[in-house]
CSV table of C-alpha atoms in Angstrom, one decimal:
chain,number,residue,atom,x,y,z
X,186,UNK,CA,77.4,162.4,28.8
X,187,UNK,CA,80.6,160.2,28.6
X,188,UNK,CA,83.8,161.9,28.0
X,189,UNK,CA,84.8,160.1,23.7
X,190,UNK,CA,87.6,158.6,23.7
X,191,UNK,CA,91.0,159.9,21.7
X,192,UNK,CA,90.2,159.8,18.1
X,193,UNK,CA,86.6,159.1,18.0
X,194,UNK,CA,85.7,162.0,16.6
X,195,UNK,CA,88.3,161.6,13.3
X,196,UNK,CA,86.7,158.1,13.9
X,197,UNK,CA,83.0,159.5,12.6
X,198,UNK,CA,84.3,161.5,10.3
X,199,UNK,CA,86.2,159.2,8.2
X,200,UNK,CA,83.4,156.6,9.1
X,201,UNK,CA,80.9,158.8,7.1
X,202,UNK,CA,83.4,159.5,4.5
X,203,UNK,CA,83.0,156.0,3.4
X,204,UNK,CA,87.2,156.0,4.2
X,205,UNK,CA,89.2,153.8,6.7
X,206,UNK,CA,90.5,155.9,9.3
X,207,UNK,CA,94.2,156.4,9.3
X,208,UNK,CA,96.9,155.3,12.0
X,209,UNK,CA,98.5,157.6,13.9
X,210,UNK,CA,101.7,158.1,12.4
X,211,UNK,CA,104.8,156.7,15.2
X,212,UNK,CA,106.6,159.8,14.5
X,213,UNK,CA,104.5,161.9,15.7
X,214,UNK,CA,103.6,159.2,18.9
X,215,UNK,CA,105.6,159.7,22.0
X,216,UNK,CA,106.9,157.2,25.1
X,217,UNK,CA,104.7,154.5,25.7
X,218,UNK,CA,102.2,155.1,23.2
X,219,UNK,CA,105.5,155.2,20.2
X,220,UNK,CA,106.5,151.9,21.8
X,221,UNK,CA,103.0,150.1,21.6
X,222,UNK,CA,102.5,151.3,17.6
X,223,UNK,CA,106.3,150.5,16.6
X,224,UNK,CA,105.9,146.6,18.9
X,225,UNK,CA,102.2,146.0,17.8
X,226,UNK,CA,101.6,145.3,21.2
X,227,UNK,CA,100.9,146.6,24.7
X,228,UNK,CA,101.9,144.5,27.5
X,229,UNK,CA,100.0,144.4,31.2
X,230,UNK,CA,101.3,143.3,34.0
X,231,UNK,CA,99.4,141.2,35.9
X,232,UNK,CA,99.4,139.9,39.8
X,233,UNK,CA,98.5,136.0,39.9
X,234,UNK,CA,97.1,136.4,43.2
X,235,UNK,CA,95.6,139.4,44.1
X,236,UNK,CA,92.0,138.8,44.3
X,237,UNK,CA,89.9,140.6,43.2
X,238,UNK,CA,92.1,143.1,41.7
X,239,UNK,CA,94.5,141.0,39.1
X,240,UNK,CA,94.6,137.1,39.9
X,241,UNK,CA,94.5,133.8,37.3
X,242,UNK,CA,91.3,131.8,37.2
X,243,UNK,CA,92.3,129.0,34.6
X,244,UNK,CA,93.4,128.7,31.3
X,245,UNK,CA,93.1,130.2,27.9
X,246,UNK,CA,92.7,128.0,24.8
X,247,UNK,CA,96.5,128.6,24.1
X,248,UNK,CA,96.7,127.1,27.4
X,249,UNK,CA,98.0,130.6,29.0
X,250,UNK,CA,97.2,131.5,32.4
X,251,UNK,CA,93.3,133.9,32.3
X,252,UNK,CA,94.2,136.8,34.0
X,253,UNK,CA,90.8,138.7,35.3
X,254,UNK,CA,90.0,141.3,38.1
X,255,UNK,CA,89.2,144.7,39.0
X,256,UNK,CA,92.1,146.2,38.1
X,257,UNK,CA,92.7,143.9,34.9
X,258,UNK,CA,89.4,145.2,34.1
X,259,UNK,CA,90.5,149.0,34.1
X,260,UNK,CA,93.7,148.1,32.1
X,261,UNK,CA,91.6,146.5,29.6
X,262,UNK,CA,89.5,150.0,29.3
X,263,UNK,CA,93.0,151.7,29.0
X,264,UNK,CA,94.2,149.6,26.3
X,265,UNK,CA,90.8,150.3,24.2
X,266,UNK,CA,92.0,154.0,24.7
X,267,UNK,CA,95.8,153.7,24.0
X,268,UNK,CA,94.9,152.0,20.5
X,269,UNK,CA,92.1,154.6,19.5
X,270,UNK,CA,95.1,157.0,20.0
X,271,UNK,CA,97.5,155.7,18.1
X,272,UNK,CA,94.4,154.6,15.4
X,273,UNK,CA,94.6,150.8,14.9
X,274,UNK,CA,94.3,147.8,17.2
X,275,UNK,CA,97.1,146.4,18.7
X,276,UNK,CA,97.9,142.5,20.6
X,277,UNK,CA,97.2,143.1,23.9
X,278,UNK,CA,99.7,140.5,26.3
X,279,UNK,CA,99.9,139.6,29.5
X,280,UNK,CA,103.3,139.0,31.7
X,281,UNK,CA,102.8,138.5,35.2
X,282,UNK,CA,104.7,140.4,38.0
X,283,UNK,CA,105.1,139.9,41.8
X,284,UNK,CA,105.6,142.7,44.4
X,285,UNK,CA,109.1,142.5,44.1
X,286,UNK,CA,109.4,142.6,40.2
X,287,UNK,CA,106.3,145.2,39.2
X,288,UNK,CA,108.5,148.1,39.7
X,289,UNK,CA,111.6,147.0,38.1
X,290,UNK,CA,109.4,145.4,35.1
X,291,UNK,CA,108.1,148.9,34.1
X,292,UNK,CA,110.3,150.9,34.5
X,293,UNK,CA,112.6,148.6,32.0
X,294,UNK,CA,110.1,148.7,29.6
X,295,UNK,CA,109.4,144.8,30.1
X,296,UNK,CA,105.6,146.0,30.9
X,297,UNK,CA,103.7,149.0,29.7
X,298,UNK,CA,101.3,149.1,32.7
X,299,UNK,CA,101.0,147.5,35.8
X,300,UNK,CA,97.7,146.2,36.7
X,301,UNK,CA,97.2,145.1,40.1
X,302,UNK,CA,97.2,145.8,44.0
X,303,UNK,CA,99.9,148.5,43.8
X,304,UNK,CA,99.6,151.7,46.5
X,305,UNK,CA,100.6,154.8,44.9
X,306,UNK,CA,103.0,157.1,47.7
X,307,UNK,CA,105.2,159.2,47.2
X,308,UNK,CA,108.6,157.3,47.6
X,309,UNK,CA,107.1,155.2,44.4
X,310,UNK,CA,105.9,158.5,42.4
X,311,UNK,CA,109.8,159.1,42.4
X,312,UNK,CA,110.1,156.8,39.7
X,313,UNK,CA,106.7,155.7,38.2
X,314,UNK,CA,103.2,157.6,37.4
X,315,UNK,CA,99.9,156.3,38.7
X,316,UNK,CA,96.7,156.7,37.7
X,317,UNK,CA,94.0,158.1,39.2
X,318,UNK,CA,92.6,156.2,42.7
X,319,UNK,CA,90.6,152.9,41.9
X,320,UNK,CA,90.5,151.8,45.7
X,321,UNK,CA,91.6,152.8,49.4
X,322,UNK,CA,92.7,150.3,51.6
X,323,UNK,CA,94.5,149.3,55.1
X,324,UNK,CA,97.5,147.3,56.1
X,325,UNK,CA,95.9,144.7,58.4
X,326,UNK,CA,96.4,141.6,59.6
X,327,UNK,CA,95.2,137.8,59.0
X,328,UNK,CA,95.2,135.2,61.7
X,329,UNK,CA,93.5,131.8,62.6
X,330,UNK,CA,90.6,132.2,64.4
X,331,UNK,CA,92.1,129.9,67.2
X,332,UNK,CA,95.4,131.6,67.6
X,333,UNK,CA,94.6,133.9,70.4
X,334,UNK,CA,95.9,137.2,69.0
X,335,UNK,CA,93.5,139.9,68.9
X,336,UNK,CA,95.4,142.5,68.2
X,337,UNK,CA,99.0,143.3,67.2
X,338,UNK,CA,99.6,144.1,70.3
X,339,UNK,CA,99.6,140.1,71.1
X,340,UNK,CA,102.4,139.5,68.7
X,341,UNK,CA,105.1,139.6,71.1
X,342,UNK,CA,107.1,136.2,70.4
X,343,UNK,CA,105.3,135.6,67.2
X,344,UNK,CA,106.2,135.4,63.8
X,345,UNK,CA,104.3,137.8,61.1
X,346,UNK,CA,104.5,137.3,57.3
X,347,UNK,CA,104.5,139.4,54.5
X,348,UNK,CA,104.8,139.6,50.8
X,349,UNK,CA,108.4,141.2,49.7
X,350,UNK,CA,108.3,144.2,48.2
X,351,UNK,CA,105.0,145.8,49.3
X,352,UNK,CA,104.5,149.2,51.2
X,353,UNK,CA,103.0,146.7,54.5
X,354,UNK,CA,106.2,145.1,55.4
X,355,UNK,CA,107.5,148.5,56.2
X,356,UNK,CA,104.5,149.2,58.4
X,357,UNK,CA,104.9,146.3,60.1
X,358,UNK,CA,108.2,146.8,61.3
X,359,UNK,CA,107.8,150.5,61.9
X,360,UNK,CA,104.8,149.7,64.7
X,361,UNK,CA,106.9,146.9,66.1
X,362,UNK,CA,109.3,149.3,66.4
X,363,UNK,CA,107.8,151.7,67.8
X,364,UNK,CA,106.1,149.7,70.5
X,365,UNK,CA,108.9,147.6,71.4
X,366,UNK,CA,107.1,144.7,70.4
X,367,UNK,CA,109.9,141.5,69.6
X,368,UNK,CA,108.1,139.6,66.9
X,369,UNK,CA,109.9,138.3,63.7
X,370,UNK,CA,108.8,139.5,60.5
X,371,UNK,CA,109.6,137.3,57.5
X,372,UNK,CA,108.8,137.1,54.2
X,373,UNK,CA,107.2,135.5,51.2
X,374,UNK,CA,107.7,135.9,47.5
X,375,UNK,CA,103.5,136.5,46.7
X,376,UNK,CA,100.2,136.8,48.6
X,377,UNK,CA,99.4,133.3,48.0
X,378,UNK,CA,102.6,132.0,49.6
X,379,UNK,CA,102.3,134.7,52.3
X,380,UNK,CA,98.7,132.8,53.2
X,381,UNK,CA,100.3,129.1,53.2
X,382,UNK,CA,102.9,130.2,56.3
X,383,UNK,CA,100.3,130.8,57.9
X,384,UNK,CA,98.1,127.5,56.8
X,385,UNK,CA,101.1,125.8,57.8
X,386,UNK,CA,101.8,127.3,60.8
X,387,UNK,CA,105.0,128.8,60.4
X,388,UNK,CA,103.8,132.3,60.6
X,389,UNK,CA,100.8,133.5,63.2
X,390,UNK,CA,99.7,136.1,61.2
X,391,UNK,CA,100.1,137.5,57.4
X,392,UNK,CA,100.0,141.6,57.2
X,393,UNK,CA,98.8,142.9,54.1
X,394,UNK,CA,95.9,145.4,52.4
X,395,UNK,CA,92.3,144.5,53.8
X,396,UNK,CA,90.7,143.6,50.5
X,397,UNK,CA,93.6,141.2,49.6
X,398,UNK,CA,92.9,139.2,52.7
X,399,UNK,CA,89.1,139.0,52.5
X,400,UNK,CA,89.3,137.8,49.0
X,401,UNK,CA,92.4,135.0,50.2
X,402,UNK,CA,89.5,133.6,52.3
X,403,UNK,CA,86.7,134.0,50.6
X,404,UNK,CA,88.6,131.9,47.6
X,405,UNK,CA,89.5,129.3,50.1
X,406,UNK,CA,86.6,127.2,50.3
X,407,UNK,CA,85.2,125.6,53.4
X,408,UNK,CA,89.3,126.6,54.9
X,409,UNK,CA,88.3,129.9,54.6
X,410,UNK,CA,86.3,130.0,57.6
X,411,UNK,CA,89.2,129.2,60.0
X,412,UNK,CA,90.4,132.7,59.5
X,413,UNK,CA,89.8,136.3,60.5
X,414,UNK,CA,91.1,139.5,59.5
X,415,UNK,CA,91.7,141.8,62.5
X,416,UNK,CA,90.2,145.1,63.1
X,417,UNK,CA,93.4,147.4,63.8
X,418,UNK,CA,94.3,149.4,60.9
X,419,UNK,CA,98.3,149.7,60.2
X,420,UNK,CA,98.7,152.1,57.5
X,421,UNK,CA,96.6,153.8,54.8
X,422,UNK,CA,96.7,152.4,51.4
X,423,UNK,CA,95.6,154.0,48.0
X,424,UNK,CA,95.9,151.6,45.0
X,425,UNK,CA,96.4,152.9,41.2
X,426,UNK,CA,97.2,151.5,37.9
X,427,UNK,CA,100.8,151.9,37.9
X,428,UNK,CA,103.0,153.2,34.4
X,429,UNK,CA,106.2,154.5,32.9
X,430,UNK,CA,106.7,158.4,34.8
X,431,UNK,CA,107.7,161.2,32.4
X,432,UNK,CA,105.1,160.7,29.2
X,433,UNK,CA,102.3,163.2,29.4
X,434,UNK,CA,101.1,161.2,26.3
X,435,UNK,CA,99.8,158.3,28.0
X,436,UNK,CA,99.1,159.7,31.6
X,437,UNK,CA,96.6,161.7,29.4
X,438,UNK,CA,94.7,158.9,28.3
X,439,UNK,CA,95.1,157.8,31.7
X,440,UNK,CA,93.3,160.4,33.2
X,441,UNK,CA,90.5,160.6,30.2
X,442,UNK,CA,89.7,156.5,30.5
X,443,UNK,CA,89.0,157.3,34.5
X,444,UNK,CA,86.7,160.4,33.5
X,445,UNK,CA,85.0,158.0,31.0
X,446,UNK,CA,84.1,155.4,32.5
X,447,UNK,CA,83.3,157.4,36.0
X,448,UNK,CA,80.8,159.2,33.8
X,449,UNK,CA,79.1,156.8,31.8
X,450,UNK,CA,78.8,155.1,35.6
X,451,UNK,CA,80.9,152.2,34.3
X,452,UNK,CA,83.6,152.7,37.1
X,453,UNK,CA,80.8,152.0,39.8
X,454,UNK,CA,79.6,149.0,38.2
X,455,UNK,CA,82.7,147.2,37.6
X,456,UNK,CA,83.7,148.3,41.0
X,457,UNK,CA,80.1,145.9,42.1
X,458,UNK,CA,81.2,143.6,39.7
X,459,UNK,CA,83.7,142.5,41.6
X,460,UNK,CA,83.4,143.5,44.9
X,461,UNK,CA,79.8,142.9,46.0
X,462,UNK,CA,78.7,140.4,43.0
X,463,UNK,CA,80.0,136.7,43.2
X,464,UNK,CA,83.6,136.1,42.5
X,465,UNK,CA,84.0,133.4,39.6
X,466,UNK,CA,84.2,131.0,42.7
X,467,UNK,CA,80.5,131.8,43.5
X,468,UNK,CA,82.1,133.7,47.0
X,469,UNK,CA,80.9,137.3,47.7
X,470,UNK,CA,83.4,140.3,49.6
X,471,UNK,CA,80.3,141.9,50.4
X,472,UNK,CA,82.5,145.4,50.4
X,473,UNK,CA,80.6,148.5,49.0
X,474,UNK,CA,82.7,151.4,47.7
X,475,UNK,CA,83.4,153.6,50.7
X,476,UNK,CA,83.2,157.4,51.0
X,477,UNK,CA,86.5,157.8,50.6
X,478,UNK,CA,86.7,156.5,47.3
X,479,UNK,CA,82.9,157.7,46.0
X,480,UNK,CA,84.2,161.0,46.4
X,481,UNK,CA,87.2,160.1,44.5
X,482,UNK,CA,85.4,159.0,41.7
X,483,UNK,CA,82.9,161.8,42.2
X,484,UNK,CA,85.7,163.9,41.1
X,485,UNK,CA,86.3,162.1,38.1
X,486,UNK,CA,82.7,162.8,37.4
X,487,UNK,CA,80.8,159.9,38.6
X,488,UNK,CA,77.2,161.1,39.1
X,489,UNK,CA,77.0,162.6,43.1
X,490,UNK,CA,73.3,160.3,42.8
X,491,UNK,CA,75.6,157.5,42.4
């Protein structure tokens, strides 16, 4: 049976009563969750490019950018839990973030949780919290079909791109390194712009998580199928939803939205939702949840049938 959410009991209770159910007072709220009830808001950060985890596909009414994905979708399921805690519902915004700027945007208050492709080590757990795993991935890299490299061990007077400010630019550098391999590593401000070097031809190949690089070509249309992602894996990479370090309050309801929705199988079939149904786009990843990350979730209590 799924795990109720904060409050849902008082929820019931009051229901029956024939009584509205009372907010949370703020001063009994703490961190985050005071924040969001004294604001009237909570804020998500969002990636515009990081398919299918956090990315933009068109336009609201307002004429804002749609933010949707995996990891969008999680934060959504978060929210719902954050405002049953504090007992009343709450604007929900979105403010997008880059690589660079997702750190620095949380941990200034500017965002409440970050909601994208974001790997959770332990230099980052020095000064934010993560949520439990929602996917494992690999630094890899992305080339054109006719470039001739086959490895990165063909990179030797070749220019490699990656995003600033992720965890893969670091690996990168580190095996070049380490191989005495004299290729020059550049940068670009987001995924998107990462992709176009290469497009363009002014980088040979773009390093970045596995999953981000499938769903850049399978959201590229007919271009798509000039590209391949290589098979050599560069670093491991476990993603999590990213928020403020130091309030118990919120990595709480954290931890109970993951048990939720693992137990109530939700966390498997949003997982299919978007990686082995059709993207908006009509494209399919085609990747099903590895046993790395079943167990995972098996731990949260996802059903061991699952």
């Amino acid at each position: 049976m799924a795990a109720m959410r904060f409050g849902s009991v008082l929820a019931v209770v009051f229901a029956l009563a024939g009584v509205p159910r009372p907010a949370a007072a703020v001063e009994v709220l703490t961190g985050t969750l005071k924040r969001v009830a004294e604001r009237g808001e909570i804020v998500i950060g969002y990636r515009e490019s990081s398919v299918p985890f956090s990315f933009v596909e068109g336009k609201h009414r307002d004429g804002s950018p749609r933010a949707i994905g995996y990891a969008i979708d999680l934060c959504g399921e978060i929210a719902d839990d954050i405002q049953a805690a504090i007992g009343r519902t709450v604007k929900v915004r979105y403010e997008p973030v880059t690589a660079e700027t997702r750190i620095p945007a949380l941990t200034a208050g500017k965002i409440d949780l970050e909601c994208g492709s974001t790997t959770a080590n332990a230099e980052r757990r020095r000064s934010v919290a993560f949520s439990p795993v929602d996917y494992i991935s690999a630094t890899q890299l992305l080339v054109k079909k006719e470039s001739g490299i086959a490895s990165y061990r063909d990179l030797a007077g070749k220019t490699v791109v990656v995003t600033a400010g992720t965890t893969n630019e670091k690996a990168v550098r580190d095996l070049l390194a380490k191989l005495k391999i004299q290729a020059q590593v550049v940068t670009a401000p987001d995924h998107a712009a990462s992709y176009a070097l290469v497009k363009s031809g002014q980088a040979d190949a773009f390093a970045t998580d596995d999953v981000l690089l499938y769903g850049l070509i399978a959201t590229d249309g007919q271009d798509g199928a000039n590209y391949t992602v290589l098979p050599d894996k560069l670093s491991y990479e476990p993603y999590g939803i990213m928020f403020r370090k130091d309030d118990p309050e919120l990595a709480g309801i954290v931890a109970q939205t993951f048990t939720r929705l693992a137990e109530s199988r939700e966390l498997r079939w949003t997982y299919e939702r978007w990686f082995v149904k059709r993207l908006p786009n009509g494209e399919r990843l085609d990747i099903p949840m590895s046993n790395d990350l079943r167990t995972s979730f098996q731990l949260m209590g996802l059903d061991a049938q699952e």
